[in-house]
Amino acid sequence: MLFWPFALAVVSLSNWYCDGQSVWADIQGVLQQTQDRFQHMSDQIIRRIDDMTKRIDDLEKNISDVMAQNQIEQQQP
């Protein structure tokens, strides 16, 4: 008669351990998904910053070209 409650407790602990592993696996999955999303967003932000840097460089070059052209035109009689 004492064996039955003990067996039930062992099965219950075994189920709890398996559920704990399942929960841990789920948590690891969610953390991996979150990290992947952050990495994707970080990559997008870096690409956008690089694109904006190129645009600013192009704009600075165009402004320099316009200023140089303006100086040439002002020097001509």
Coordinates of C-alpha atoms in Angstrom, one line a residue:
M1 CA 0.0 0.0 0.0
L2 CA 2.9 2.4 0.7
F3 CA 4.3 1.8 -2.8
W4 CA 1.4 3.4 -4.6
P5 CA 1.8 7.0 -3.2
F6 CA 5.6 6.7 -3.8
A7 CA 5.1 5.6 -7.4
L8 CA 2.6 8.5 -7.9
A9 CA 5.1 10.9 -6.5
V10 CA 7.9 9.6 -8.8
V11 CA 5.7 9.9 -11.8
S12 CA 4.6 13.3 -10.8
L13 CA 8.3 14.4 -10.3
S14 CA 9.2 12.8 -13.7
N15 CA 6.4 14.7 -15.4
W16 CA 7.5 18.0 -13.7
Y17 CA 11.1 17.4 -14.8
C18 CA 9.9 16.8 -18.4
D19 CA 7.7 19.8 -18.3
G20 CA 10.5 21.9 -17.0
Q21 CA 12.7 20.8 -19.8
S22 CA 9.9 21.6 -22.3
V23 CA 9.5 25.0 -20.7
W24 CA 13.2 25.6 -20.9
A25 CA 13.3 24.6 -24.5
D26 CA 10.4 27.0 -25.2
I27 CA 12.2 29.8 -23.4
Q28 CA 15.4 29.1 -25.4
G29 CA 13.3 29.2 -28.6
V30 CA 11.8 32.5 -27.7
L31 CA 15.1 34.0 -26.7
Q32 CA 16.7 32.8 -30.0
Q33 CA 13.8 34.3 -32.0
T34 CA 14.2 37.6 -30.1
Q35 CA 17.9 37.6 -30.8
D36 CA 17.3 36.9 -34.5
R37 CA 14.8 39.8 -34.7
F38 CA 17.2 42.2 -33.0
Q39 CA 20.0 41.1 -35.3
H40 CA 17.8 41.6 -38.3
M41 CA 16.8 45.1 -37.1
S42 CA 20.4 46.0 -36.3
D43 CA 21.4 44.9 -39.8
Q44 CA 18.7 47.1 -41.3
I45 CA 19.7 50.1 -39.2
I46 CA 23.3 49.7 -40.2
R47 CA 22.4 49.5 -43.9
R48 CA 20.2 52.6 -43.5
I49 CA 23.0 54.5 -41.8
D50 CA 25.4 53.4 -44.5
D51 CA 22.9 54.6 -47.2
M52 CA 22.4 57.9 -45.4
T53 CA 26.1 58.4 -45.1
K54 CA 26.5 57.8 -48.9
R55 CA 23.7 60.3 -49.6
I56 CA 25.3 62.9 -47.3
D57 CA 28.7 62.4 -49.0
D58 CA 27.1 62.8 -52.4
L59 CA 25.3 65.9 -51.2
E60 CA 28.5 67.5 -49.9
K61 CA 30.2 66.7 -53.2
N62 CA 27.4 68.3 -55.1
I63 CA 27.4 71.4 -52.9
S64 CA 31.2 71.7 -53.4
D65 CA 30.8 71.4 -57.1
V66 CA 28.1 74.1 -57.2
M67 CA 30.2 76.4 -55.1
A68 CA 33.3 75.8 -57.3
Q69 CA 31.2 76.4 -60.4
N70 CA 29.8 79.6 -58.8
Q71 CA 33.3 80.9 -58.0
I72 CA 34.4 80.2 -61.6
E73 CA 31.4 82.1 -63.0
Q74 CA 32.0 85.1 -60.6
Q75 CA 35.7 85.3 -61.7
Q76 CA 34.8 85.5 -65.4
P77 CA 34.1 89.1 -66.7

